[in-house]
Amino acid sequence: MQHYGSHRYLRFLNYAFSVTKYHYTHRKPRAAQVPPTYPSIIPVLGHLALFIWDNAGFFRKVTSYNGKFTSARLSFLGHDIYLFQHRATIKNIWKMSTLSSPMSIQIYCLKYLFGLSERALAIYRADRSGPHAKPYPGSNVTDENRIDYRTHHEFLRALSGPGLAPTLQRYKTAFARNLDRLEFSSAEDSWNIMDDFQDFFFGNMGASLVESLLGPSLLRLSPTFVENLIEFDNNVPWLARGIPSFIMPKRYRARNRLHEQIKQWHAYARSHFNENSISDDGDGDPFWGSQLVRNRHTILHEVGQSDSDIAATDLGLAFGLVTNTNPTAMMVVWHIFRDPQLLKRVRRELEDLFASESIRSIDPKQLSKASLLSSVYAEVLRLYVNIYVMVSPQHEDSLLGR
């Protein structure tokens, strides 16, 4: 009993010291110092329990001091994580090429969210060369194993500039086809009723996004794929906490169903695709869907990823496609429709720009000229979107400011 009491007393002293140091560092800052560690009662677990209980609220709490934004250092099972919110610091982070690799958060998501195996994660952990054509100084990764740069380069090619045009056209075609199937009334004084607003967006816009990059075969083979993706999206906050499968097996089974559907699609595409399947634009095909997917699979096979590993990374691709855009678009439409005057103004703006033009032929550059619609979109982002970006210096410490 006395031994237990002495341990409890030492823990109290350690906590009291960390609280004192935390406040002293905030009140007496000096140049080139790391952020103070946020006090923790249990040093071994660090802040893991508070993160699991309420991660968003916990982050808000630790990144403010006396009502102002501040930086903070957290401990998760022996690993230090630094949180920054100050505007000047964030600007410095974006300017530093040595902090441009998102590999840390990529590894975390691939492991906990999408279920990538430890064997497959090793290639990501070993790559400290960065996402640019020129490797970081001091890295010794072979060109073939530069998984960060090779996959990053493919995304840049496919999702920006001229490379995006074929994907946009496939999306517009699929989205217009999905809307045509609904047979909605287009009369201005007529309303259409739907059971679930979110399901409407995922089932139409989300499915169109999946088809635009992953092709029509996946959804034809697995009609419940998008529905399962919605269930997975609801499970992500729990998977992100790293809770093991025996505690919440249902959530892991939902992810496994998606893995199996993706592997079924992969097997079908491998047996049916040939070079003649590629469309005239040189990008799309009915089996793999796009040059992005074909090239990614080539890269991942070259670095030794198994079929199950590639299914996990493709789940990440599908999840990012659907969940990054659907919620924002849904909230934009919701805000427009709940304000009759705003609805009239947005409709008038779009009619002036496009008249009776079909969705299939709308130029996205013209759509960006819809200033009112763009302002609604920007305001929705401001109101609802919080983004956590994780970066890490690969070879040296960085001076960031506050």
mmCIF file of C-alpha atoms in Angstrom:
data_model
loop_
_atom_site.group_PDB
_atom_site.id
_atom_site.type_symbol
_atom_site.label_atom_id
_atom_site.label_comp_id
_atom_site.label_asym_id
_atom_site.label_seq_id
_atom_site.Cartn_x
_atom_site.Cartn_y
_atom_site.Cartn_z
ATOM 1 C CA MET A 1 0.000 0.000 0.000
ATOM 2 C CA GLN A 2 2.854 2.364 0.868
ATOM 3 C CA HIS A 3 4.563 1.505 -2.433
ATOM 4 C CA TYR A 4 1.365 2.340 -4.326
ATOM 5 C CA GLY A 5 1.025 5.605 -2.395
ATOM 6 C CA SER A 6 4.574 6.676 -3.277
ATOM 7 C CA HIS A 7 3.895 6.063 -6.976
ATOM 8 C CA ARG A 8 0.735 8.145 -6.768
ATOM 9 C CA TYR A 9 2.667 10.928 -5.042
ATOM 10 C CA LEU A 10 5.357 10.867 -7.749
ATOM 11 C CA ARG A 11 2.692 11.061 -10.459
ATOM 12 C CA PHE A 12 1.179 14.070 -8.713
ATOM 13 C CA LEU A 13 4.586 15.790 -8.504
ATOM 14 C CA ASN A 14 5.270 15.050 -12.167
ATOM 15 C CA TYR A 15 1.879 16.460 -13.176
ATOM 16 C CA ALA A 16 2.356 19.563 -11.009
ATOM 17 C CA PHE A 17 5.781 20.151 -12.558
ATOM 18 C CA SER A 18 4.415 19.771 -16.119
ATOM 19 C CA VAL A 19 1.583 22.248 -15.367
ATOM 20 C CA THR A 20 4.060 24.777 -13.964
ATOM 21 C CA LYS A 21 6.423 24.373 -16.922
ATOM 22 C CA TYR A 22 3.511 24.653 -19.382
ATOM 23 C CA HIS A 23 2.351 28.005 -17.989
ATOM 24 C CA TYR A 24 5.887 29.340 -17.510
ATOM 25 C CA THR A 25 6.834 28.572 -21.130
ATOM 26 C CA HIS A 26 3.735 30.341 -22.406
ATOM 27 C CA ARG A 27 4.365 33.419 -20.290
ATOM 28 C CA LYS A 28 8.142 33.572 -20.835
ATOM 29 C CA PRO A 29 8.641 32.619 -24.498
ATOM 30 C CA ARG A 30 12.073 32.695 -26.069
ATOM 31 C CA ALA A 31 13.412 32.217 -29.572
ATOM 32 C CA ALA A 32 13.861 28.763 -31.140
ATOM 33 C CA GLN A 33 12.059 26.771 -28.473
ATOM 34 C CA VAL A 34 9.638 23.910 -29.027
ATOM 35 C CA PRO A 35 6.014 24.368 -27.909
ATOM 36 C CA PRO A 36 5.329 23.386 -24.302
ATOM 37 C CA THR A 37 3.900 19.938 -23.627
ATOM 38 C CA TYR A 38 0.246 20.020 -22.634
ATOM 39 C CA PRO A 39 0.019 18.542 -19.103
ATOM 40 C CA SER A 40 -0.991 14.883 -18.812
ATOM 41 C CA ILE A 41 -1.867 12.958 -15.654
ATOM 42 C CA ILE A 42 -0.750 9.600 -17.100
ATOM 43 C CA PRO A 43 2.656 10.076 -18.795
ATOM 44 C CA VAL A 44 2.762 6.632 -20.455
ATOM 45 C CA LEU A 45 -0.559 6.993 -22.255
ATOM 46 C CA GLY A 46 -0.017 10.705 -22.765
ATOM 47 C CA HIS A 47 -3.049 12.405 -24.245
ATOM 48 C CA LEU A 48 -4.434 9.295 -25.938
ATOM 49 C CA ALA A 49 -7.461 8.923 -23.655
ATOM 50 C CA LEU A 50 -8.533 12.558 -24.099
ATOM 51 C CA PHE A 51 -8.064 12.248 -27.865
ATOM 52 C CA ILE A 52 -10.210 9.098 -28.044
ATOM 53 C CA TRP A 53 -12.959 10.622 -25.902
ATOM 54 C CA ASP A 54 -13.411 13.899 -27.821
ATOM 55 C CA ASN A 55 -10.672 14.612 -30.349
ATOM 56 C CA ALA A 56 -12.180 17.779 -31.864
ATOM 57 C CA GLY A 57 -12.930 19.351 -28.479
ATOM 58 C CA PHE A 58 -9.536 18.294 -27.163
ATOM 59 C CA PHE A 59 -7.710 19.928 -30.091
ATOM 60 C CA ARG A 60 -9.670 23.156 -29.618
ATOM 61 C CA LYS A 61 -8.726 23.216 -25.950
ATOM 62 C CA VAL A 62 -4.997 22.596 -26.305
ATOM 63 C CA THR A 63 -4.493 25.087 -29.151
ATOM 64 C CA SER A 64 -5.668 28.099 -27.179
ATOM 65 C CA TYR A 65 -4.144 29.888 -24.208
ATOM 66 C CA ASN A 66 -5.806 32.820 -22.459
ATOM 67 C CA GLY A 67 -8.331 33.006 -25.284
ATOM 68 C CA LYS A 68 -5.737 33.193 -28.088
ATOM 69 C CA PHE A 69 -4.459 30.665 -30.619
ATOM 70 C CA THR A 70 -1.263 28.965 -29.550
ATOM 71 C CA SER A 71 0.934 26.045 -30.500
ATOM 72 C CA ALA A 72 1.025 22.913 -28.380
ATOM 73 C CA ARG A 73 2.952 19.680 -27.978
ATOM 74 C CA LEU A 74 1.085 16.430 -27.307
ATOM 75 C CA SER A 75 2.295 12.970 -26.401
ATOM 76 C CA PHE A 76 0.743 9.842 -27.923
ATOM 77 C CA LEU A 77 2.270 6.604 -26.642
ATOM 78 C CA GLY A 78 5.769 8.064 -26.632
ATOM 79 C CA HIS A 79 5.436 10.075 -29.870
ATOM 80 C CA ASP A 80 5.412 13.881 -29.845
ATOM 81 C CA ILE A 81 2.902 15.732 -32.028
ATOM 82 C CA TYR A 82 2.947 19.511 -32.446
ATOM 83 C CA LEU A 83 -0.191 21.527 -33.177
ATOM 84 C CA PHE A 84 -0.030 24.962 -34.837
ATOM 85 C CA GLN A 85 -2.820 27.428 -35.611
ATOM 86 C CA HIS A 86 -1.073 30.792 -35.809
ATOM 87 C CA ARG A 87 -1.429 32.286 -39.311
ATOM 88 C CA ALA A 88 2.228 33.268 -39.729
ATOM 89 C CA THR A 89 3.377 29.810 -38.620
ATOM 90 C CA ILE A 90 1.082 28.093 -41.108
ATOM 91 C CA LYS A 91 2.411 30.340 -43.889
ATOM 92 C CA ASN A 92 5.941 29.289 -42.969
ATOM 93 C CA ILE A 93 4.950 25.617 -43.063
ATOM 94 C CA TRP A 94 3.573 25.938 -46.608
ATOM 95 C CA LYS A 95 6.730 27.707 -47.783
ATOM 96 C CA MET A 96 9.129 25.017 -46.547
ATOM 97 C CA SER A 97 9.766 22.294 -49.108
ATOM 98 C CA THR A 98 11.184 20.058 -46.368
ATOM 99 C CA LEU A 99 7.732 20.037 -44.747
ATOM 100 C CA SER A 100 5.765 19.379 -47.931
ATOM 101 C CA SER A 101 5.471 15.617 -47.532
ATOM 102 C CA PRO A 102 2.210 14.391 -45.954
ATOM 103 C CA MET A 103 3.741 10.954 -45.406
ATOM 104 C CA SER A 104 3.046 10.864 -41.657
ATOM 105 C CA ILE A 105 -0.707 11.378 -41.974
ATOM 106 C CA GLN A 106 -0.768 9.168 -45.067
ATOM 107 C CA ILE A 107 0.727 6.274 -43.107
ATOM 108 C CA TYR A 108 -1.695 6.874 -40.232
ATOM 109 C CA CYS A 109 -4.737 6.857 -42.533
ATOM 110 C CA LEU A 110 -3.573 3.860 -44.555
ATOM 111 C CA LYS A 111 -3.056 1.866 -41.366
ATOM 112 C CA TYR A 112 -5.999 2.795 -39.175
ATOM 113 C CA LEU A 113 -8.655 3.952 -41.631
ATOM 114 C CA PHE A 114 -8.088 1.802 -44.706
ATOM 115 C CA GLY A 115 -6.469 -1.311 -43.228
ATOM 116 C CA LEU A 116 -3.115 -1.474 -45.031
ATOM 117 C CA SER A 117 -0.882 -4.284 -43.759
ATOM 118 C CA GLU A 118 2.281 -3.661 -41.753
ATOM 119 C CA ARG A 119 4.348 -5.270 -44.512
ATOM 120 C CA ALA A 120 2.962 -2.805 -47.043
ATOM 121 C CA LEU A 121 3.366 0.157 -44.692
ATOM 122 C CA ALA A 122 7.107 -0.525 -44.475
ATOM 123 C CA ILE A 123 7.685 0.884 -47.979
ATOM 124 C CA TYR A 124 5.976 4.146 -46.982
ATOM 125 C CA ARG A 125 7.920 4.409 -43.715
ATOM 126 C CA ALA A 126 11.218 3.834 -45.514
ATOM 127 C CA ASP A 127 10.594 6.613 -48.045
ATOM 128 C CA ARG A 128 12.045 9.837 -46.637
ATOM 129 C CA SER A 129 12.811 11.336 -50.041
ATOM 130 C CA GLY A 130 9.798 13.667 -50.266
ATOM 131 C CA PRO A 131 7.104 14.295 -52.901
ATOM 132 C CA HIS A 132 9.249 16.289 -55.356
ATOM 133 C CA ALA A 133 11.245 15.154 -58.393
ATOM 134 C CA LYS A 134 14.475 16.035 -56.561
ATOM 135 C CA PRO A 135 14.838 13.909 -53.390
ATOM 136 C CA TYR A 136 15.438 15.539 -50.026
ATOM 137 C CA PRO A 137 19.160 15.864 -49.203
ATOM 138 C CA GLY A 138 20.344 12.867 -47.221
ATOM 139 C CA SER A 139 17.744 10.399 -48.480
ATOM 140 C CA ASN A 140 18.970 7.152 -50.038
ATOM 141 C CA VAL A 141 15.758 5.634 -51.408
ATOM 142 C CA THR A 142 15.958 4.053 -54.865
ATOM 143 C CA ASP A 143 13.938 5.706 -57.629
ATOM 144 C CA GLU A 144 11.594 2.710 -57.813
ATOM 145 C CA ASN A 145 10.815 2.879 -54.093
ATOM 146 C CA ARG A 146 10.055 6.617 -54.024
ATOM 147 C CA ILE A 147 6.399 5.875 -53.340
ATOM 148 C CA ASP A 148 5.668 9.411 -52.096
ATOM 149 C CA TYR A 149 6.901 11.160 -55.238
ATOM 150 C CA ARG A 150 5.612 8.592 -57.719
ATOM 151 C CA THR A 151 2.039 8.525 -56.419
ATOM 152 C CA HIS A 152 2.013 12.285 -55.771
ATOM 153 C CA HIS A 153 3.153 12.927 -59.338
ATOM 154 C CA GLU A 154 0.313 10.785 -60.711
ATOM 155 C CA PHE A 155 -2.288 12.707 -58.721
ATOM 156 C CA LEU A 156 -0.870 16.032 -59.923
ATOM 157 C CA ARG A 157 -0.944 14.878 -63.535
ATOM 158 C CA ALA A 158 -4.483 13.479 -63.359
ATOM 159 C CA LEU A 159 -6.235 16.036 -61.164
ATOM 160 C CA SER A 160 -4.838 19.357 -62.374
ATOM 161 C CA GLY A 161 -4.367 21.154 -65.676
ATOM 162 C CA PRO A 162 -5.116 19.358 -68.956
ATOM 163 C CA GLY A 163 -5.029 15.945 -67.242
ATOM 164 C CA LEU A 164 -8.229 16.751 -65.377
ATOM 165 C CA ALA A 165 -10.323 17.362 -68.523
ATOM 166 C CA PRO A 166 -11.130 13.690 -69.351
ATOM 167 C CA THR A 167 -12.131 12.988 -65.742
ATOM 168 C CA LEU A 168 -14.375 16.063 -65.659
ATOM 169 C CA GLN A 169 -16.099 14.975 -68.861
ATOM 170 C CA ARG A 170 -16.700 11.459 -67.512
ATOM 171 C CA TYR A 171 -18.069 12.947 -64.304
ATOM 172 C CA LYS A 172 -20.465 15.274 -66.128
ATOM 173 C CA THR A 173 -21.695 12.417 -68.322
ATOM 174 C CA ALA A 174 -22.265 10.079 -65.368
ATOM 175 C CA PHE A 175 -23.889 12.786 -63.227
ATOM 176 C CA ALA A 176 -26.266 13.846 -66.016
ATOM 177 C CA ARG A 177 -27.212 10.204 -66.620
ATOM 178 C CA ASN A 178 -27.921 9.676 -62.912
ATOM 179 C CA LEU A 179 -30.105 12.793 -62.777
ATOM 180 C CA ASP A 180 -31.997 11.727 -65.915
ATOM 181 C CA ARG A 181 -32.922 8.458 -64.215
ATOM 182 C CA LEU A 182 -34.611 10.356 -61.377
ATOM 183 C CA GLU A 183 -37.183 11.919 -63.711
ATOM 184 C CA PHE A 184 -37.498 15.030 -61.543
ATOM 185 C CA SER A 185 -39.933 17.715 -62.535
ATOM 186 C CA SER A 186 -38.146 20.839 -63.784
ATOM 187 C CA ALA A 187 -41.122 23.169 -63.340
ATOM 188 C CA GLU A 188 -40.190 26.184 -61.192
ATOM 189 C CA ASP A 189 -43.294 25.862 -59.002
ATOM 190 C CA SER A 190 -42.933 22.095 -58.519
ATOM 191 C CA TRP A 191 -41.067 20.345 -55.694
ATOM 192 C CA ASN A 192 -39.582 16.860 -55.640
ATOM 193 C CA ILE A 193 -39.550 14.848 -52.431
ATOM 194 C CA MET A 194 -36.678 12.581 -51.393
ATOM 195 C CA ASP A 195 -36.394 10.400 -48.309
ATOM 196 C CA ASP A 196 -32.801 11.246 -47.385
ATOM 197 C CA PHE A 197 -30.853 14.281 -48.595
ATOM 198 C CA GLN A 198 -27.467 12.697 -47.870
ATOM 199 C CA ASP A 199 -28.356 9.478 -49.691
ATOM 200 C CA PHE A 200 -29.408 11.561 -52.700
ATOM 201 C CA PHE A 201 -25.976 13.197 -52.905
ATOM 202 C CA PHE A 202 -23.970 10.046 -52.258
ATOM 203 C CA GLY A 203 -26.105 7.956 -54.603
ATOM 204 C CA ASN A 204 -25.884 10.397 -57.504
ATOM 205 C CA MET A 205 -22.980 12.788 -57.110
ATOM 206 C CA GLY A 206 -20.837 10.300 -55.155
ATOM 207 C CA ALA A 207 -21.492 7.459 -57.585
ATOM 208 C CA SER A 208 -20.616 9.760 -60.493
ATOM 209 C CA LEU A 209 -17.312 10.687 -58.850
ATOM 210 C CA VAL A 210 -16.443 7.017 -58.313
ATOM 211 C CA GLU A 211 -17.279 6.207 -61.929
ATOM 212 C CA SER A 212 -15.246 9.143 -63.248
ATOM 213 C CA LEU A 213 -11.967 7.756 -61.847
ATOM 214 C CA LEU A 214 -12.602 4.078 -61.040
ATOM 215 C CA GLY A 215 -14.856 3.325 -63.999
ATOM 216 C CA PRO A 216 -18.354 1.850 -64.366
ATOM 217 C CA SER A 217 -17.411 -1.794 -63.735
ATOM 218 C CA LEU A 218 -16.933 -1.371 -59.973
ATOM 219 C CA LEU A 219 -20.464 -0.053 -59.414
ATOM 220 C CA ARG A 220 -21.979 -2.538 -61.851
ATOM 221 C CA LEU A 221 -20.340 -5.479 -60.060
ATOM 222 C CA SER A 222 -21.102 -4.050 -56.591
ATOM 223 C CA PRO A 223 -24.266 -1.900 -56.664
ATOM 224 C CA THR A 224 -24.029 -1.450 -52.871
ATOM 225 C CA PHE A 225 -20.498 -0.008 -52.995
ATOM 226 C CA VAL A 226 -21.516 3.615 -52.402
ATOM 227 C CA GLU A 227 -23.994 2.550 -49.709
ATOM 228 C CA ASN A 228 -21.207 0.619 -47.967
ATOM 229 C CA LEU A 229 -18.948 3.645 -48.373
ATOM 230 C CA ILE A 230 -21.502 5.758 -46.463
ATOM 231 C CA GLU A 231 -21.456 3.222 -43.628
ATOM 232 C CA PHE A 232 -17.660 3.257 -43.669
ATOM 233 C CA ASP A 233 -17.658 7.062 -43.544
ATOM 234 C CA ASN A 234 -19.757 6.920 -40.376
ATOM 235 C CA ASN A 235 -17.231 4.505 -38.860
ATOM 236 C CA VAL A 236 -14.123 6.559 -39.693
ATOM 237 C CA PRO A 237 -14.120 8.623 -36.447
ATOM 238 C CA TRP A 238 -13.874 5.353 -34.506
ATOM 239 C CA LEU A 239 -11.324 3.710 -36.777
ATOM 240 C CA ALA A 240 -9.173 6.856 -36.555
ATOM 241 C CA ARG A 241 -8.889 6.347 -32.811
ATOM 242 C CA GLY A 242 -7.033 3.073 -33.375
ATOM 243 C CA ILE A 243 -9.531 1.005 -31.386
ATOM 244 C CA PRO A 244 -8.850 -2.711 -32.089
ATOM 245 C CA SER A 245 -11.281 -4.858 -34.061
ATOM 246 C CA PHE A 246 -12.303 -7.147 -31.181
ATOM 247 C CA ILE A 247 -13.841 -4.131 -29.409
ATOM 248 C CA MET A 248 -15.880 -2.975 -32.427
ATOM 249 C CA PRO A 249 -15.975 -5.882 -34.936
ATOM 250 C CA LYS A 250 -19.005 -4.522 -36.822
ATOM 251 C CA ARG A 251 -17.084 -1.435 -37.953
ATOM 252 C CA TYR A 252 -14.187 -3.537 -39.232
ATOM 253 C CA ARG A 253 -16.547 -5.914 -41.039
ATOM 254 C CA ALA A 254 -17.989 -2.919 -42.913
ATOM 255 C CA ARG A 255 -14.478 -2.045 -44.100
ATOM 256 C CA ASN A 256 -13.764 -5.647 -45.060
ATOM 257 C CA ARG A 257 -16.875 -5.703 -47.262
ATOM 258 C CA LEU A 258 -15.479 -2.773 -49.217
ATOM 259 C CA HIS A 259 -12.103 -4.516 -49.524
ATOM 260 C CA GLU A 260 -13.794 -7.584 -51.010
ATOM 261 C CA GLN A 261 -15.843 -5.525 -53.460
ATOM 262 C CA ILE A 262 -12.713 -3.709 -54.633
ATOM 263 C CA LYS A 263 -10.770 -6.969 -55.034
ATOM 264 C CA GLN A 264 -13.635 -8.415 -57.078
ATOM 265 C CA TRP A 265 -13.462 -5.365 -59.341
ATOM 266 C CA HIS A 266 -9.662 -5.693 -59.648
ATOM 267 C CA ALA A 267 -9.958 -9.345 -60.717
ATOM 268 C CA TYR A 268 -12.612 -8.482 -63.289
ATOM 269 C CA ALA A 269 -10.591 -5.561 -64.697
ATOM 270 C CA ARG A 270 -7.407 -7.641 -64.983
ATOM 271 C CA SER A 271 -9.205 -10.345 -66.960
ATOM 272 C CA HIS A 272 -11.023 -7.995 -69.354
ATOM 273 C CA PHE A 273 -8.767 -4.965 -69.924
ATOM 274 C CA ASN A 274 -6.445 -4.567 -72.891
ATOM 275 C CA GLU A 275 -4.861 -1.540 -74.549
ATOM 276 C CA ASN A 276 -7.726 -1.325 -77.036
ATOM 277 C CA SER A 277 -10.069 -0.655 -74.096
ATOM 278 C CA ILE A 278 -8.632 2.849 -73.634
ATOM 279 C CA SER A 279 -10.913 5.577 -74.942
ATOM 280 C CA ASP A 280 -9.979 8.086 -77.644
ATOM 281 C CA ASP A 281 -8.942 10.670 -75.029
ATOM 282 C CA GLY A 282 -6.112 8.327 -73.989
ATOM 283 C CA ASP A 283 -7.281 8.309 -70.377
ATOM 284 C CA GLY A 284 -10.532 6.491 -69.623
ATOM 285 C CA ASP A 285 -11.480 2.837 -70.007
ATOM 286 C CA PRO A 286 -14.542 0.835 -68.886
ATOM 287 C CA PHE A 287 -12.608 -1.515 -66.587
ATOM 288 C CA TRP A 288 -9.953 0.373 -64.575
ATOM 289 C CA GLY A 289 -11.638 3.699 -65.199
ATOM 290 C CA SER A 290 -8.692 6.031 -65.755
ATOM 291 C CA GLN A 291 -4.998 6.355 -66.458
ATOM 292 C CA LEU A 292 -4.543 7.423 -62.831
ATOM 293 C CA VAL A 293 -5.765 4.060 -61.536
ATOM 294 C CA ARG A 294 -3.812 2.070 -64.142
ATOM 295 C CA ASN A 295 -0.571 3.912 -63.382
ATOM 296 C CA ARG A 296 -1.070 3.722 -59.604
ATOM 297 C CA HIS A 297 -1.534 -0.036 -59.801
ATOM 298 C CA THR A 298 1.644 -0.375 -61.864
ATOM 299 C CA ILE A 299 3.577 1.633 -59.268
ATOM 300 C CA LEU A 300 2.141 -0.265 -56.302
ATOM 301 C CA HIS A 301 2.845 -3.668 -57.881
ATOM 302 C CA GLU A 302 6.427 -2.583 -58.651
ATOM 303 C CA VAL A 303 7.083 -1.819 -54.970
ATOM 304 C CA GLY A 304 5.695 -5.203 -53.912
ATOM 305 C CA GLN A 305 2.171 -4.385 -52.769
ATOM 306 C CA SER A 306 -0.230 -7.355 -52.683
ATOM 307 C CA ASP A 307 -3.746 -7.395 -54.130
ATOM 308 C CA SER A 308 -5.169 -6.862 -50.631
ATOM 309 C CA ASP A 309 -2.822 -3.932 -50.051
ATOM 310 C CA ILE A 310 -3.855 -2.254 -53.308
ATOM 311 C CA ALA A 311 -7.513 -2.788 -52.396
ATOM 312 C CA ALA A 312 -6.880 -0.886 -49.152
ATOM 313 C CA THR A 313 -5.255 2.039 -50.977
ATOM 314 C CA ASP A 314 -8.072 2.104 -53.552
ATOM 315 C CA LEU A 315 -10.551 2.303 -50.686
ATOM 316 C CA GLY A 316 -8.659 5.411 -49.611
ATOM 317 C CA LEU A 317 -8.940 6.829 -53.127
ATOM 318 C CA ALA A 318 -12.704 6.185 -53.305
ATOM 319 C CA PHE A 319 -13.230 7.551 -49.794
ATOM 320 C CA GLY A 320 -11.327 10.741 -50.590
ATOM 321 C CA LEU A 321 -13.233 11.217 -53.832
ATOM 322 C CA VAL A 322 -16.667 10.963 -52.258
ATOM 323 C CA THR A 323 -16.307 12.361 -48.751
ATOM 324 C CA ASN A 324 -14.262 15.452 -49.634
ATOM 325 C CA THR A 325 -16.826 16.895 -52.036
ATOM 326 C CA ASN A 326 -20.234 15.440 -51.184
ATOM 327 C CA PRO A 327 -20.763 17.019 -47.738
ATOM 328 C CA THR A 328 -19.727 20.468 -48.980
ATOM 329 C CA ALA A 329 -21.977 20.301 -52.045
ATOM 330 C CA MET A 330 -24.848 19.053 -49.900
ATOM 331 C CA MET A 331 -24.533 21.963 -47.457
ATOM 332 C CA VAL A 332 -24.302 24.477 -50.328
ATOM 333 C CA VAL A 333 -27.561 23.183 -51.805
ATOM 334 C CA TRP A 334 -29.237 23.006 -48.389
ATOM 335 C CA HIS A 335 -28.445 26.648 -47.609
ATOM 336 C CA ILE A 336 -29.593 27.789 -51.047
ATOM 337 C CA PHE A 337 -32.912 25.946 -50.880
ATOM 338 C CA ARG A 338 -33.762 27.069 -47.355
ATOM 339 C CA ASP A 339 -33.635 30.726 -48.488
ATOM 340 C CA PRO A 340 -36.243 31.332 -51.275
ATOM 341 C CA GLN A 341 -34.704 34.669 -52.293
ATOM 342 C CA LEU A 342 -31.213 33.209 -52.499
ATOM 343 C CA LEU A 343 -32.584 30.299 -54.535
ATOM 344 C CA LYS A 344 -34.124 32.698 -57.059
ATOM 345 C CA ARG A 345 -30.900 34.699 -57.345
ATOM 346 C CA VAL A 346 -28.721 31.599 -57.857
ATOM 347 C CA ARG A 347 -31.106 30.201 -60.471
ATOM 348 C CA ARG A 348 -31.128 33.525 -62.304
ATOM 349 C CA GLU A 349 -27.332 33.666 -62.249
ATOM 350 C CA LEU A 350 -27.013 30.154 -63.698
ATOM 351 C CA GLU A 351 -29.663 30.828 -66.342
ATOM 352 C CA ASP A 352 -27.787 33.951 -67.437
ATOM 353 C CA LEU A 353 -24.569 31.952 -67.756
ATOM 354 C CA PHE A 354 -25.842 28.734 -69.325
ATOM 355 C CA ALA A 355 -29.464 29.269 -70.451
ATOM 356 C CA SER A 356 -30.778 25.762 -71.232
ATOM 357 C CA GLU A 357 -27.340 24.201 -71.742
ATOM 358 C CA SER A 358 -27.002 20.543 -70.697
ATOM 359 C CA ILE A 359 -24.859 19.549 -67.721
ATOM 360 C CA ARG A 360 -22.848 17.416 -70.150
ATOM 361 C CA SER A 361 -21.573 20.476 -72.024
ATOM 362 C CA ILE A 362 -21.101 22.981 -69.186
ATOM 363 C CA ASP A 363 -17.583 24.410 -69.029
ATOM 364 C CA PRO A 364 -16.288 24.381 -65.415
ATOM 365 C CA LYS A 365 -14.345 27.576 -66.141
ATOM 366 C CA GLN A 366 -17.637 29.289 -66.952
ATOM 367 C CA LEU A 367 -19.209 27.886 -63.795
ATOM 368 C CA SER A 368 -16.456 29.504 -61.736
ATOM 369 C CA LYS A 369 -17.708 32.875 -63.021
ATOM 370 C CA ALA A 370 -20.949 32.427 -61.055
ATOM 371 C CA SER A 371 -19.920 34.880 -58.327
ATOM 372 C CA LEU A 372 -22.974 34.391 -56.090
ATOM 373 C CA LEU A 373 -22.738 30.594 -56.178
ATOM 374 C CA SER A 374 -18.989 30.821 -55.540
ATOM 375 C CA SER A 375 -19.567 33.069 -52.525
ATOM 376 C CA VAL A 376 -22.080 30.586 -51.055
ATOM 377 C CA TYR A 377 -19.529 27.815 -51.554
ATOM 378 C CA ALA A 378 -16.789 29.858 -49.869
ATOM 379 C CA GLU A 379 -19.048 30.670 -46.927
ATOM 380 C CA VAL A 380 -19.963 27.002 -46.452
ATOM 381 C CA LEU A 381 -16.268 26.137 -46.339
ATOM 382 C CA ARG A 382 -15.674 28.886 -43.783
ATOM 383 C CA LEU A 383 -18.556 27.762 -41.573
ATOM 384 C CA TYR A 384 -18.201 23.999 -41.628
ATOM 385 C CA VAL A 385 -14.740 22.891 -42.693
ATOM 386 C CA ASN A 386 -11.862 22.358 -40.271
ATOM 387 C CA ILE A 387 -8.764 20.858 -41.829
ATOM 388 C CA TYR A 388 -5.923 19.192 -39.948
ATOM 389 C CA VAL A 389 -2.784 18.855 -42.067
ATOM 390 C CA MET A 390 0.025 16.704 -40.708
ATOM 391 C CA VAL A 391 3.572 17.252 -41.925
ATOM 392 C CA SER A 392 6.933 16.225 -40.522
ATOM 393 C CA PRO A 393 10.547 17.241 -41.220
ATOM 394 C CA GLN A 394 12.277 14.213 -42.694
ATOM 395 C CA HIS A 395 15.920 15.058 -42.011
ATOM 396 C CA GLU A 396 16.249 18.233 -39.928
ATOM 397 C CA ASP A 397 14.350 20.468 -37.519
ATOM 398 C CA SER A 398 12.518 23.512 -38.871
ATOM 399 C CA LEU A 399 12.134 27.016 -37.439
ATOM 400 C CA LEU A 400 8.471 27.914 -37.875
ATOM 401 C CA GLY A 401 7.861 31.038 -35.810
ATOM 402 C CA ARG A 402 5.160 31.080 -33.168
#
